[in-house]
Coordinates of C-alpha atoms and ligand atoms in Angstrom, one line a residue:
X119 CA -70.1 -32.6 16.2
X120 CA -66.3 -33.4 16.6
X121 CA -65.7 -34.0 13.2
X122 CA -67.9 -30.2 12.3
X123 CA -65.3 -28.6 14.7
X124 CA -62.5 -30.0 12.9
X125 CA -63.9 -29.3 9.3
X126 CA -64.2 -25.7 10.7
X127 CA -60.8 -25.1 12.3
X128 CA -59.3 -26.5 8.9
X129 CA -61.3 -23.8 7.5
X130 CA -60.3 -21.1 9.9
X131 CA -56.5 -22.4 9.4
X132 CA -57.3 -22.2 6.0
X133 CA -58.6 -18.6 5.7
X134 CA -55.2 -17.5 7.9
X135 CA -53.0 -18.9 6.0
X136 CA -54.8 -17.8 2.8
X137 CA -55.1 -14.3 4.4
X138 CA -51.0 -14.0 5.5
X139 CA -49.9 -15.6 1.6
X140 CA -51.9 -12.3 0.2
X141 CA -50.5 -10.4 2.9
X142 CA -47.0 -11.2 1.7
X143 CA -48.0 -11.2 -1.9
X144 CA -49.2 -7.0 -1.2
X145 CA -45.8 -6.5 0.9
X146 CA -43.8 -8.2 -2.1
X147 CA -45.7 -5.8 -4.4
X148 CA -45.2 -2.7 -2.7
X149 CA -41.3 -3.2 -1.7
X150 CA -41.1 -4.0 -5.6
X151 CA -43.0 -0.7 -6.3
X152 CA -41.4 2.0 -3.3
X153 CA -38.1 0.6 -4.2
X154 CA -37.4 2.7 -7.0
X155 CA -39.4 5.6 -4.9
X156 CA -36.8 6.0 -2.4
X157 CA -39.3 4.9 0.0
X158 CA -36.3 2.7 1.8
X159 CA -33.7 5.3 3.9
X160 CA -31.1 4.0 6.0
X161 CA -31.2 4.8 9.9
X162 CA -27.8 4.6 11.6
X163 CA -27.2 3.6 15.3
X164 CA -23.9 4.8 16.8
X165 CA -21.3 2.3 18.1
X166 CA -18.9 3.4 20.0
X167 CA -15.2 2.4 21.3
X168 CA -14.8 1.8 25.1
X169 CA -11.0 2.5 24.3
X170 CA -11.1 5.9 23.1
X171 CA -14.6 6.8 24.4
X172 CA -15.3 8.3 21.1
X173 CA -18.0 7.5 18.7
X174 CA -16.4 4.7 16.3
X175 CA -19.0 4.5 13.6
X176 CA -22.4 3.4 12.7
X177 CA -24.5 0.8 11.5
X178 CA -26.9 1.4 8.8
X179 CA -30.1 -0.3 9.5
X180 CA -33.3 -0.3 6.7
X181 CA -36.4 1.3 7.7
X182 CA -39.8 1.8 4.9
X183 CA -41.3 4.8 4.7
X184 CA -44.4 3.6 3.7
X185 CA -46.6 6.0 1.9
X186 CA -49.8 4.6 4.2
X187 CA -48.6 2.6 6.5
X188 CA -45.7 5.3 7.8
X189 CA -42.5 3.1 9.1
X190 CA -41.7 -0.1 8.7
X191 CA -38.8 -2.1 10.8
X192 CA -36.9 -4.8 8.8
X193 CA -38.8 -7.7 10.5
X194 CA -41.5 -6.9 8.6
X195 CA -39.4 -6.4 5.1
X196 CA -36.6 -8.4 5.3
X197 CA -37.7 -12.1 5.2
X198 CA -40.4 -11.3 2.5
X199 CA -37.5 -9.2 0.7
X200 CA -35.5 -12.3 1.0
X201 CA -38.1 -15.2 -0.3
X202 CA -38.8 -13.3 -3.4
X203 CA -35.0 -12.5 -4.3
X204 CA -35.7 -8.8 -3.4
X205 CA -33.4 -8.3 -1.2
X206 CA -30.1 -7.9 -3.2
X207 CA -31.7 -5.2 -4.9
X208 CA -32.7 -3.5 -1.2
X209 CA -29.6 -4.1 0.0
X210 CA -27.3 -2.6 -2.6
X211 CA -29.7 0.5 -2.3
X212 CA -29.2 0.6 1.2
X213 CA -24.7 0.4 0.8
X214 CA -25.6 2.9 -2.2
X215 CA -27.7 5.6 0.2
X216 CA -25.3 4.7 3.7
X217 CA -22.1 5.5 1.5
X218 CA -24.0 8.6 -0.1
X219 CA -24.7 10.0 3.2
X220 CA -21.2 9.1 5.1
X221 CA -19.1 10.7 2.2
X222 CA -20.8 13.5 2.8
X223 CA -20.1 13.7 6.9
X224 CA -15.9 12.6 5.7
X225 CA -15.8 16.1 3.7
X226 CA -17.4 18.2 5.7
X227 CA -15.6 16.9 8.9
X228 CA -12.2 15.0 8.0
X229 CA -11.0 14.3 11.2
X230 CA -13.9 11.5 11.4
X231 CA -12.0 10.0 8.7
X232 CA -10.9 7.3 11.1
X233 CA -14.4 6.2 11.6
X234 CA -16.0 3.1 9.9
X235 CA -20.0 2.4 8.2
X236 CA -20.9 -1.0 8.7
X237 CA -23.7 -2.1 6.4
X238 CA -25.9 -5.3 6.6
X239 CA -25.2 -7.9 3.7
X240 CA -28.1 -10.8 3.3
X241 CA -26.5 -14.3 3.6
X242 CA -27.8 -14.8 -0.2
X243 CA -25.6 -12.0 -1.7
X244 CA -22.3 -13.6 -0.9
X245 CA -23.1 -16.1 -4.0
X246 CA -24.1 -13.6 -6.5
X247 CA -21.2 -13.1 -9.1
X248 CA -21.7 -9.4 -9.5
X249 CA -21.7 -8.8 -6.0
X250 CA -17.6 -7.1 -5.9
X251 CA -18.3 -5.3 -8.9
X252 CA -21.7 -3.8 -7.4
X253 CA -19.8 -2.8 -4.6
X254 CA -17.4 -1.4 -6.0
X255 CA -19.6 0.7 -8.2
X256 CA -20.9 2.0 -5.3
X257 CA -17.6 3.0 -3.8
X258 CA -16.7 4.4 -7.3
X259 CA -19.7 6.5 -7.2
X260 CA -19.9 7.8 -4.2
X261 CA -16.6 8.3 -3.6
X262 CA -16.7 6.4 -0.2
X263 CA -13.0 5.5 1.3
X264 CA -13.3 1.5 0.8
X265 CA -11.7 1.2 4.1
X266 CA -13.9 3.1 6.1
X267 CA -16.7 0.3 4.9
X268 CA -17.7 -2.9 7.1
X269 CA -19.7 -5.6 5.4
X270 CA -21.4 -7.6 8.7
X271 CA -22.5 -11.0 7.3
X272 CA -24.1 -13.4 9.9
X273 CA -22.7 -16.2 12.0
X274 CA -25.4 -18.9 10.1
X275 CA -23.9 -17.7 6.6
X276 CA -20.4 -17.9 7.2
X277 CA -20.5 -22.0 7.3
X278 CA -22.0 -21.7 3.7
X279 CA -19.1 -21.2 1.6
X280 CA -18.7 -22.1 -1.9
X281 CA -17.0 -21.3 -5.2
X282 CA -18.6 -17.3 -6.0
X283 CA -18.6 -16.8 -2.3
X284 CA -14.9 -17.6 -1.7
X285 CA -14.3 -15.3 -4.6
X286 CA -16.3 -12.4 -3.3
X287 CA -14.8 -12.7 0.1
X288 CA -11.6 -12.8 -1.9
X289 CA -12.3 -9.4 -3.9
X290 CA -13.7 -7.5 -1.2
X291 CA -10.7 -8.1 1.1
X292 CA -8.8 -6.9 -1.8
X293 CA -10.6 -3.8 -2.5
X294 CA -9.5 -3.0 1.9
X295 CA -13.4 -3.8 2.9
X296 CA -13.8 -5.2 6.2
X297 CA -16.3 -8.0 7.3
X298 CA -18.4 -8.6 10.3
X299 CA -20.0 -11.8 11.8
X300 CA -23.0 -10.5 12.8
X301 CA -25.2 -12.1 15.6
X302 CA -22.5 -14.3 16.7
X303 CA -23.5 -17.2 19.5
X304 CA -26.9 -17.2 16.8
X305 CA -25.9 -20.0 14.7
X306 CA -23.7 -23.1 14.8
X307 CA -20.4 -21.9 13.2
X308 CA -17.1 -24.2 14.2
X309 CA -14.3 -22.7 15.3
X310 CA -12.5 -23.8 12.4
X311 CA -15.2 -21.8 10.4
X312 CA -14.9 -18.5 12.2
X313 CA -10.9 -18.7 12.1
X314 CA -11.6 -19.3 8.5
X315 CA -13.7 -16.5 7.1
X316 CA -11.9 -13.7 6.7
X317 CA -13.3 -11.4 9.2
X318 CA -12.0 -8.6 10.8
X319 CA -14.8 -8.2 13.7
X320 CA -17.2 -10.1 15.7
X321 CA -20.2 -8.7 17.0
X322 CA -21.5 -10.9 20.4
X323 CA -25.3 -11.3 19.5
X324 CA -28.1 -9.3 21.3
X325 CA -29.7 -12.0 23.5
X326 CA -26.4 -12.4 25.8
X327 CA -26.0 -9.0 26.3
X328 CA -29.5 -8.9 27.4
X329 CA -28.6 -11.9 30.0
X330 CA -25.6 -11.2 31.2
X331 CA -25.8 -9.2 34.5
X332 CA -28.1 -11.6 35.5
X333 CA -27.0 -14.8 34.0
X334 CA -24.0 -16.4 35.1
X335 CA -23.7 -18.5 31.7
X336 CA -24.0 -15.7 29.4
X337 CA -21.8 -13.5 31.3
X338 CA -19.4 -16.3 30.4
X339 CA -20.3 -16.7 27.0
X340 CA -19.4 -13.1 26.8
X341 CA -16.1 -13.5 28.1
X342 CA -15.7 -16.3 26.2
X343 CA -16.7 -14.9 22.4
X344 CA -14.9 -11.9 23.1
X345 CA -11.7 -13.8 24.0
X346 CA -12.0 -15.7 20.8
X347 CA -12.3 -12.8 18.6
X348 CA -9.2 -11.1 20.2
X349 CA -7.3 -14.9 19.8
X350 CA -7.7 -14.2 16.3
X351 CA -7.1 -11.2 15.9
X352 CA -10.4 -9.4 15.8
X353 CA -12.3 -6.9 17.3
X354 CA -15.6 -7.3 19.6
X355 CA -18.4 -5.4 19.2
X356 CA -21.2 -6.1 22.0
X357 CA -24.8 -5.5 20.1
X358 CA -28.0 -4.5 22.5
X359 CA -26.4 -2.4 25.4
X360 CA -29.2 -1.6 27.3
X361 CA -27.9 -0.5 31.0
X362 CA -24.9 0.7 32.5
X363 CA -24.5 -2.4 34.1
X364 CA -24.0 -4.4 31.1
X365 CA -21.8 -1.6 29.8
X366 CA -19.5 -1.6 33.0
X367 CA -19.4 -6.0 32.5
X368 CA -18.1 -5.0 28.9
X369 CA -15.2 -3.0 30.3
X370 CA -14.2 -5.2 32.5
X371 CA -14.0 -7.8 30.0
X372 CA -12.1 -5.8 27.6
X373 CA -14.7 -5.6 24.9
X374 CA -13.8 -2.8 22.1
X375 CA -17.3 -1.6 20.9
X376 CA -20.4 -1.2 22.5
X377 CA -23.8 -0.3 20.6
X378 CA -27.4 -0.3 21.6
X379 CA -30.4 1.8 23.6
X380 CA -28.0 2.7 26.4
X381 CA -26.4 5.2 23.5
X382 CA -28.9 5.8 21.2
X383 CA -31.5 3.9 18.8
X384 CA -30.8 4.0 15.3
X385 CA -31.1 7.5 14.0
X386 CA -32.0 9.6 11.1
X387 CA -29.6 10.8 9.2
X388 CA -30.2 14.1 10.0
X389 CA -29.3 13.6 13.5
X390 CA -26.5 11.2 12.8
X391 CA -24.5 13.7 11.4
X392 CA -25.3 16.0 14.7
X393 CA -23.1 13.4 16.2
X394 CA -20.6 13.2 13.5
X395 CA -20.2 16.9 14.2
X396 CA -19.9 16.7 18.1
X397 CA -17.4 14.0 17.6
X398 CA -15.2 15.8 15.4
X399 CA -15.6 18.7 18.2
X400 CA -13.6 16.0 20.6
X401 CA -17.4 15.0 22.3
X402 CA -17.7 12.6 24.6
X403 CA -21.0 10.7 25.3
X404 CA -21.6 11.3 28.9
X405 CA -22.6 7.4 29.6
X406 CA -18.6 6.8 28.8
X407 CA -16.7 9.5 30.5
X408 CA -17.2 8.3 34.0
X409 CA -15.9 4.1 33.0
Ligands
C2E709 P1 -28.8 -6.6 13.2 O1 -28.0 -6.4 12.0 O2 -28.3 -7.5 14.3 O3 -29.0 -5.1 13.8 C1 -29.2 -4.8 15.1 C2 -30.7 -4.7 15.5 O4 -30.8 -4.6 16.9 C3 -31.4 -3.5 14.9 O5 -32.8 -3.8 14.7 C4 -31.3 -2.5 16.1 O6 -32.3 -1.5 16.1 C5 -31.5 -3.4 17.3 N1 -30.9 -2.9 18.5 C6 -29.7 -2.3 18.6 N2 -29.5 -2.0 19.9 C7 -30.5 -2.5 20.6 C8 -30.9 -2.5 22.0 O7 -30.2 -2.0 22.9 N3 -32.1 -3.1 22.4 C9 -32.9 -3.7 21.4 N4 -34.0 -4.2 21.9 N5 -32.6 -3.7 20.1 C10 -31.4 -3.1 19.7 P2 -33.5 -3.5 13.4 O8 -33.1 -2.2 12.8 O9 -35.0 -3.7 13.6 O10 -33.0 -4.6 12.4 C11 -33.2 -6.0 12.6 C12 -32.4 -6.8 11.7 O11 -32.8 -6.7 10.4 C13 -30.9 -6.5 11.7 O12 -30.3 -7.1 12.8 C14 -30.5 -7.1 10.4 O13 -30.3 -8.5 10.5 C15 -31.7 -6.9 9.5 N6 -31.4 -5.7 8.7 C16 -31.6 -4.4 9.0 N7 -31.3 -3.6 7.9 C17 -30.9 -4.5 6.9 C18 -30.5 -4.3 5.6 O14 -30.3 -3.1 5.0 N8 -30.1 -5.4 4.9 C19 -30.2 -6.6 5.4 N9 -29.9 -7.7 4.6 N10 -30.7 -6.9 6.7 C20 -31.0 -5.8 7.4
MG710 MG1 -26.1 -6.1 11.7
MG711 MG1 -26.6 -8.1 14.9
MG712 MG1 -29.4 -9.2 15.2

Protein backbone atom coordinates (compact mmCIF):
# COMPACT_ATOMS: atom_id res chain seq x y z
CA UNK A 1 0.00 0.00 0.00
CA UNK A 2 2.93 2.33 1.11
CA UNK A 3 5.05 1.53 -1.51
CA UNK A 4 1.59 2.07 -4.28
CA UNK A 5 1.37 5.64 -2.79
CA UNK A 6 4.93 6.28 -3.41
CA UNK A 7 4.95 4.77 -6.96
CA UNK A 8 1.99 7.18 -7.48
CA UNK A 9 3.30 10.47 -6.12
CA UNK A 10 6.56 9.78 -8.24
CA UNK A 11 4.10 9.59 -10.98
CA UNK A 12 2.15 12.75 -10.07
CA UNK A 13 5.66 14.57 -9.51
CA UNK A 14 6.35 13.21 -12.65
CA UNK A 15 3.45 14.41 -14.81
CA UNK A 16 4.16 18.23 -13.06
CA UNK A 17 7.28 18.43 -13.83
CA UNK A 18 6.71 16.86 -17.37
CA UNK A 19 3.69 19.33 -17.65
CA UNK A 20 5.84 22.72 -16.47
CA UNK A 21 9.14 21.53 -19.03
CA UNK A 22 6.30 21.78 -21.96
CA UNK A 23 5.06 24.75 -20.43
CA UNK A 24 8.31 26.46 -20.78
CA UNK A 25 9.15 24.75 -23.97
CA UNK A 26 5.47 26.76 -25.50
CA UNK A 27 6.63 30.12 -23.63
CA UNK A 28 10.23 29.61 -25.21
CA UNK A 29 8.38 29.19 -28.57
CA UNK A 30 6.09 31.96 -28.46
CA UNK A 31 8.68 34.69 -27.03
CA UNK A 32 10.83 33.34 -29.99
CA UNK A 33 7.80 33.83 -32.38
CA UNK A 34 6.03 37.52 -30.92
CA UNK A 35 9.56 38.78 -30.71
CA UNK A 36 9.78 39.91 -34.09
CA UNK A 37 5.86 40.76 -33.83
CA UNK A 38 6.35 43.59 -31.62
CA UNK A 39 4.35 41.73 -29.18
CA UNK A 40 7.01 43.07 -26.30
CA UNK A 41 6.32 47.16 -25.47
CA UNK A 42 8.07 48.83 -22.82
CA UNK A 43 5.92 50.27 -19.76
CA UNK A 44 7.63 53.08 -17.84
CA UNK A 45 7.19 53.85 -14.06
CA UNK A 46 8.08 57.44 -13.10
CA UNK A 47 10.87 58.14 -10.54
CA UNK A 48 11.05 61.03 -9.13
CA UNK A 49 13.60 63.43 -7.18
CA UNK A 50 12.72 64.42 -3.60
CA UNK A 51 15.22 67.42 -4.19
CA UNK A 52 13.53 69.18 -6.97
CA UNK A 53 10.06 67.50 -6.58
CA UNK A 54 10.03 67.08 -10.17
CA UNK A 55 9.66 63.95 -12.11
CA UNK A 56 13.47 62.70 -12.81
CA UNK A 57 12.88 59.97 -15.23
CA UNK A 58 11.61 56.53 -15.88
CA UNK A 59 12.31 53.06 -15.84
CA UNK A 60 11.33 50.94 -18.69
CA UNK A 61 9.99 47.74 -17.57
CA UNK A 62 8.99 44.64 -20.33
CA UNK A 63 5.43 43.68 -20.47
CA UNK A 64 4.00 40.72 -23.47
CA UNK A 65 1.17 41.55 -25.24
CA UNK A 66 0.25 38.21 -25.84
CA UNK A 67 -2.05 37.62 -28.76
CA UNK A 68 -4.28 35.00 -26.36
CA UNK A 69 -3.13 35.27 -23.22
CA UNK A 70 -3.39 39.45 -23.17
CA UNK A 71 -0.39 40.74 -20.67
CA UNK A 72 2.32 39.17 -19.44
CA UNK A 73 4.62 40.63 -16.35
CA UNK A 74 8.43 39.74 -16.63
CA UNK A 75 8.20 37.06 -13.95
CA UNK A 76 6.65 34.99 -16.28
CA UNK A 77 9.17 35.89 -19.37
CA UNK A 78 12.25 36.81 -17.93
CA UNK A 79 13.80 33.57 -16.44
CA UNK A 80 12.62 31.42 -19.40
CA UNK A 81 14.03 34.37 -21.72
CA UNK A 82 17.08 33.98 -19.77
CA UNK A 83 17.66 29.95 -19.74
CA UNK A 84 17.24 29.74 -23.42
CA UNK A 85 19.71 32.83 -24.28
CA UNK A 86 16.57 34.90 -25.32
CA UNK A 87 17.01 37.42 -23.46
CA UNK A 88 19.80 39.54 -25.10
CA UNK A 89 17.66 39.65 -28.02
CA UNK A 90 14.47 40.99 -25.68
CA UNK A 91 16.46 43.16 -24.03
CA UNK A 92 18.12 45.09 -26.80
CA UNK A 93 14.47 45.37 -28.30
CA UNK A 94 13.35 46.72 -25.15
CA UNK A 95 16.67 49.78 -25.11
CA UNK A 96 15.72 49.90 -28.91
CA UNK A 97 11.74 50.71 -28.24
CA UNK A 98 12.54 52.82 -24.63
CA UNK A 99 15.01 55.07 -26.66
CA UNK A 100 12.51 55.25 -29.67
CA UNK A 101 9.82 56.48 -27.47
CA UNK A 102 11.94 58.99 -25.11
CA UNK A 103 13.60 60.74 -28.21
CA UNK A 104 10.47 61.40 -29.17
CA UNK A 105 9.15 63.13 -25.67
CA UNK A 106 13.19 65.21 -25.76
CA UNK A 107 11.93 66.94 -29.12
CA UNK A 108 8.72 67.65 -28.54
CA UNK A 109 9.42 68.95 -24.94
CA UNK A 110 13.31 70.04 -24.51
CA UNK A 111 13.17 71.33 -21.31
CA UNK A 112 12.94 67.48 -20.05
CA UNK A 113 16.23 67.22 -21.54
CA UNK A 114 17.63 66.98 -18.08
CA UNK A 115 15.71 63.84 -17.45
CA UNK A 116 17.25 60.30 -17.63
CA UNK A 117 15.71 56.42 -19.11
CA UNK A 118 16.90 53.78 -17.10
CA UNK A 119 16.67 50.48 -18.82
CA UNK A 120 17.06 46.88 -17.40
CA UNK A 121 20.28 44.97 -18.59
CA UNK A 122 20.28 40.94 -17.86
CA UNK A 123 23.36 40.01 -15.77
CA UNK A 124 24.37 37.67 -18.97
CA UNK A 125 24.75 40.69 -21.38
CA UNK A 126 27.59 42.25 -19.61
CA UNK A 127 29.84 39.28 -21.30
CA UNK A 128 28.69 39.50 -24.75
CA UNK A 129 31.40 41.24 -26.99
CA UNK A 130 28.97 43.08 -29.09
CA UNK A 131 27.14 44.42 -26.32
CA UNK A 132 28.85 48.43 -26.71
CA UNK A 133 28.47 48.28 -30.22
CA UNK A 134 24.63 47.10 -29.94
CA UNK A 135 24.18 49.94 -27.78
CA UNK A 136 25.52 52.21 -29.45
CA UNK A 137 23.60 51.33 -32.63
CA UNK A 138 20.72 51.97 -30.79
CA UNK A 139 21.81 55.37 -29.63
CA UNK A 140 22.97 56.03 -33.33
CA UNK A 141 19.57 55.13 -34.48
CA UNK A 142 17.49 56.62 -32.50
CA UNK A 143 19.18 59.48 -31.94
CA UNK A 144 18.85 59.07 -28.06
CA UNK A 145 21.33 61.70 -25.97
CA UNK A 146 23.73 58.82 -24.53
CA UNK A 147 23.70 60.68 -21.32
CA UNK A 148 20.24 60.73 -20.74
CA UNK A 149 20.53 56.69 -20.64
CA UNK A 150 20.92 54.55 -17.35
CA UNK A 151 21.89 50.87 -17.68
CA UNK A 152 20.68 49.29 -14.07
CA UNK A 153 22.58 45.93 -13.70
CA UNK A 154 21.90 44.03 -10.43
CA UNK A 155 23.68 43.83 -7.14
CA UNK A 156 24.34 39.64 -7.83
CA UNK A 157 26.03 40.51 -11.26
CA UNK A 158 28.31 43.16 -10.37
CA UNK A 159 30.72 40.53 -8.34
CA UNK A 160 30.89 38.62 -11.71
CA UNK A 161 33.45 40.50 -13.51
CA UNK A 162 35.71 39.31 -16.09
CA UNK A 163 37.70 40.12 -19.30
CA UNK A 164 34.50 41.27 -22.02
CA UNK A 165 32.64 42.64 -19.03
CA UNK A 166 35.41 44.97 -17.73
CA UNK A 167 35.60 46.05 -21.37
CA UNK A 168 31.94 46.78 -21.80
CA UNK A 169 31.75 48.57 -18.56
CA UNK A 170 34.79 50.35 -19.92
CA UNK A 171 33.07 51.45 -23.38
CA UNK A 172 29.76 52.34 -22.02
CA UNK A 173 31.33 54.73 -19.50
CA UNK A 174 33.00 56.14 -22.39
CA UNK A 175 30.19 56.58 -24.65
CA UNK A 176 28.62 59.06 -21.11
CA UNK A 177 26.12 55.97 -20.20
CA UNK A 178 25.32 55.70 -16.66
CA UNK A 179 24.89 52.36 -14.61
CA UNK A 180 22.68 51.27 -11.88
CA UNK A 181 22.98 48.52 -9.22
CA UNK A 182 19.63 47.39 -9.20
CA UNK A 183 18.07 45.57 -6.17
CA UNK A 184 20.79 46.46 -3.94
CA UNK A 185 20.80 44.62 -0.19
CA UNK A 186 19.58 41.41 -2.86
CA UNK A 187 22.82 39.76 -3.26
CA UNK A 188 26.14 39.49 -1.50
CA UNK A 189 28.28 42.23 -3.21
CA UNK A 190 31.56 43.45 -0.89
CA UNK A 191 32.08 46.79 -0.43
CA UNK A 192 35.19 46.57 -2.24
CA UNK A 193 32.86 45.35 -5.23
CA UNK A 194 30.34 48.05 -5.15
CA UNK A 195 33.24 50.91 -4.80
CA UNK A 196 34.60 49.06 -7.80
CA UNK A 197 32.00 48.88 -10.45
CA UNK A 198 31.66 51.82 -12.05
CA UNK A 199 28.29 52.88 -11.02
CA UNK A 200 26.75 56.08 -10.84
CA UNK A 201 23.52 55.06 -8.80
CA UNK A 202 22.16 52.65 -6.36
CA UNK A 203 18.79 51.62 -6.13
CA UNK A 204 17.90 50.31 -2.25
CA UNK A 205 15.94 47.00 -3.11
CA UNK A 206 12.11 46.67 -2.81
CA UNK A 207 11.78 44.45 0.25
CA UNK A 208 13.35 47.19 2.79
CA UNK A 209 11.32 49.77 1.67
CA UNK A 210 8.41 47.54 2.23
CA UNK A 211 9.82 46.99 5.98
CA UNK A 212 10.92 49.92 6.99
CA UNK A 213 8.24 51.97 8.87
CA UNK A 214 7.75 49.01 10.77
CA UNK A 215 11.10 47.44 11.05
CA UNK A 216 13.62 48.91 13.06
CA UNK A 217 16.50 46.95 11.10
CA UNK A 218 15.48 47.81 7.74
CA UNK A 219 14.88 51.35 8.56
CA UNK A 220 18.61 51.06 9.26
CA UNK A 221 19.57 49.22 6.41
CA UNK A 222 18.10 52.06 4.60
CA UNK A 223 20.08 54.61 6.21
CA UNK A 224 22.80 52.67 5.90
CA UNK A 225 22.76 51.82 1.87
CA UNK A 226 21.92 55.17 1.26
CA UNK A 227 24.84 56.55 3.14
CA UNK A 228 27.10 54.25 1.31
CA UNK A 229 25.96 55.28 -2.07
CA UNK A 230 26.45 59.07 -1.15
CA UNK A 231 30.21 58.01 0.45
CA UNK A 232 30.91 57.14 -3.05
CA UNK A 233 29.67 59.36 -4.73
CA UNK A 234 26.34 58.03 -5.92
CA UNK A 235 22.91 58.71 -6.03
CA UNK A 236 20.00 56.67 -4.13
CA UNK A 237 17.09 55.72 -5.60
CA UNK A 238 14.49 53.94 -3.04
CA UNK A 239 12.46 51.17 -5.39
CA UNK A 240 8.71 50.08 -4.05
CA UNK A 241 7.34 53.36 -2.30
CA UNK A 242 4.23 52.30 -1.32
CA UNK A 243 2.89 54.97 1.48
CA UNK A 244 3.60 58.29 2.50
CA UNK A 245 5.13 57.10 5.46
CA UNK A 246 7.90 55.35 3.78
CA UNK A 247 8.19 58.41 1.60
CA UNK A 248 8.43 60.92 4.51
CA UNK A 249 11.40 58.17 6.22
CA UNK A 250 13.14 58.71 2.67
CA UNK A 251 13.31 62.49 3.22
CA UNK A 252 14.48 62.42 6.35
CA UNK A 253 17.18 60.23 5.37
CA UNK A 254 18.21 62.30 2.48
CA UNK A 255 17.47 59.76 -0.15
CA UNK A 256 17.47 61.40 -3.87
CA UNK A 257 14.84 59.34 -5.83
CA UNK A 258 11.86 57.73 -4.86
CA UNK A 259 9.79 55.30 -7.32
CA UNK A 260 6.90 52.98 -6.74
CA UNK A 261 2.81 52.61 -6.24
CA UNK A 262 2.71 55.69 -4.06
CA UNK A 263 3.45 57.64 -7.59
CA UNK A 264 2.34 55.60 -10.12
CA UNK A 265 2.66 51.87 -11.56
CA UNK A 266 4.48 51.50 -14.62
CA UNK A 267 2.64 53.16 -17.46
CA UNK A 268 1.91 53.03 -21.08
CA UNK A 269 3.58 55.06 -23.08
CA UNK A 270 0.86 56.82 -24.03
CA UNK A 271 0.37 58.15 -20.66
CA UNK A 272 3.98 58.52 -19.83
CA UNK A 273 4.40 61.08 -22.11
CA UNK A 274 1.09 62.88 -20.39
CA UNK A 275 3.59 63.27 -17.65
CA UNK A 276 6.48 64.25 -19.69
CA UNK A 277 4.20 67.05 -20.81
CA UNK A 278 2.96 68.18 -17.22
CA UNK A 279 6.52 68.13 -16.15
CA UNK A 280 7.79 70.27 -18.76
CA UNK A 281 4.65 72.61 -17.73
CA UNK A 282 6.65 73.03 -14.10
CA UNK A 283 3.94 70.09 -12.52
CA UNK A 284 4.31 68.89 -9.42
CA UNK A 285 3.03 65.52 -8.18
CA UNK A 286 0.74 66.45 -5.33
CA UNK A 287 2.19 63.48 -2.99
CA UNK A 288 5.58 65.78 -3.04
CA UNK A 289 4.56 69.29 -2.61
CA UNK A 290 3.53 69.10 0.98
CA UNK A 291 7.37 67.14 2.20
P1 LIG B 1 13.19 45.72 -11.20
O1 LIG B 1 14.13 46.11 -12.26
O2 LIG B 1 13.65 45.80 -9.80
O3 LIG B 1 11.92 46.64 -11.43
C1 LIG B 1 11.04 47.08 -10.44
C2 LIG B 1 9.86 46.15 -10.28
O4 LIG B 1 9.15 46.51 -9.11
C3 LIG B 1 8.83 46.25 -11.43
O5 LIG B 1 8.20 44.98 -11.57
C4 LIG B 1 7.83 47.25 -10.86
O6 LIG B 1 6.55 47.16 -11.44
C5 LIG B 1 7.82 46.82 -9.42
N1 LIG B 1 7.40 47.90 -8.53
C6 LIG B 1 7.72 49.21 -8.62
N2 LIG B 1 7.18 49.90 -7.60
C7 LIG B 1 6.49 49.02 -6.86
C8 LIG B 1 5.69 49.14 -5.66
O7 LIG B 1 5.52 50.20 -5.09
N3 LIG B 1 5.15 47.98 -5.19
C9 LIG B 1 5.32 46.78 -5.80
N4 LIG B 1 4.72 45.72 -5.24
N5 LIG B 1 6.05 46.64 -6.91
C10 LIG B 1 6.64 47.74 -7.43
P2 LIG B 1 8.04 44.27 -12.98
O8 LIG B 1 7.72 45.26 -14.04
O9 LIG B 1 7.10 43.13 -12.77
O10 LIG B 1 9.49 43.72 -13.26
C11 LIG B 1 10.07 42.74 -12.44
C12 LIG B 1 11.53 42.55 -12.73
O11 LIG B 1 11.71 41.97 -14.03
C13 LIG B 1 12.34 43.83 -12.77
O12 LIG B 1 12.66 44.21 -11.46
C14 LIG B 1 13.54 43.41 -13.59
O13 LIG B 1 14.48 42.73 -12.77
C15 LIG B 1 12.93 42.44 -14.56
N6 LIG B 1 12.70 43.13 -15.85
C16 LIG B 1 11.65 43.89 -16.24
N7 LIG B 1 11.82 44.33 -17.50
C17 LIG B 1 13.00 43.84 -17.94
C18 LIG B 1 13.74 43.92 -19.18
O14 LIG B 1 13.35 44.59 -20.16
N8 LIG B 1 14.94 43.26 -19.22
C19 LIG B 1 15.42 42.54 -18.16
N9 LIG B 1 16.59 41.92 -18.30
N10 LIG B 1 14.76 42.45 -16.99
C20 LIG B 1 13.56 43.08 -16.88
MG1 LIG C 1 15.32 47.62 -12.53
MG1 LIG D 1 14.94 46.85 -8.88
MG1 LIG E 1 13.53 44.16 -8.28
Amino acid sequence: KAKELGVNKFKVFNKAMHEKAMQNLLIETEIRQGLPEDEFIPYFQPIYCLQTKRLAGFEALVRWNHPERGFITPEHIIPIAEETGLIVKLDRLMLLKACREFSKWVSTYPSVRDMFLTVNLSPCQLSKPDLADAILDVLNETNFPSDMLKLEITESAIMERNAASTFNLKRIGEMGIKLAVDDFGTGYSSLSQLQRFPASTVKIDRSFISRMAEDHESLEIVRAVNALGHSLSMDVIAEGVETRQQLILLKEIGCDCVQGFYFDKPQPAEVAVQLVKMRSEGFCPPGLTSI
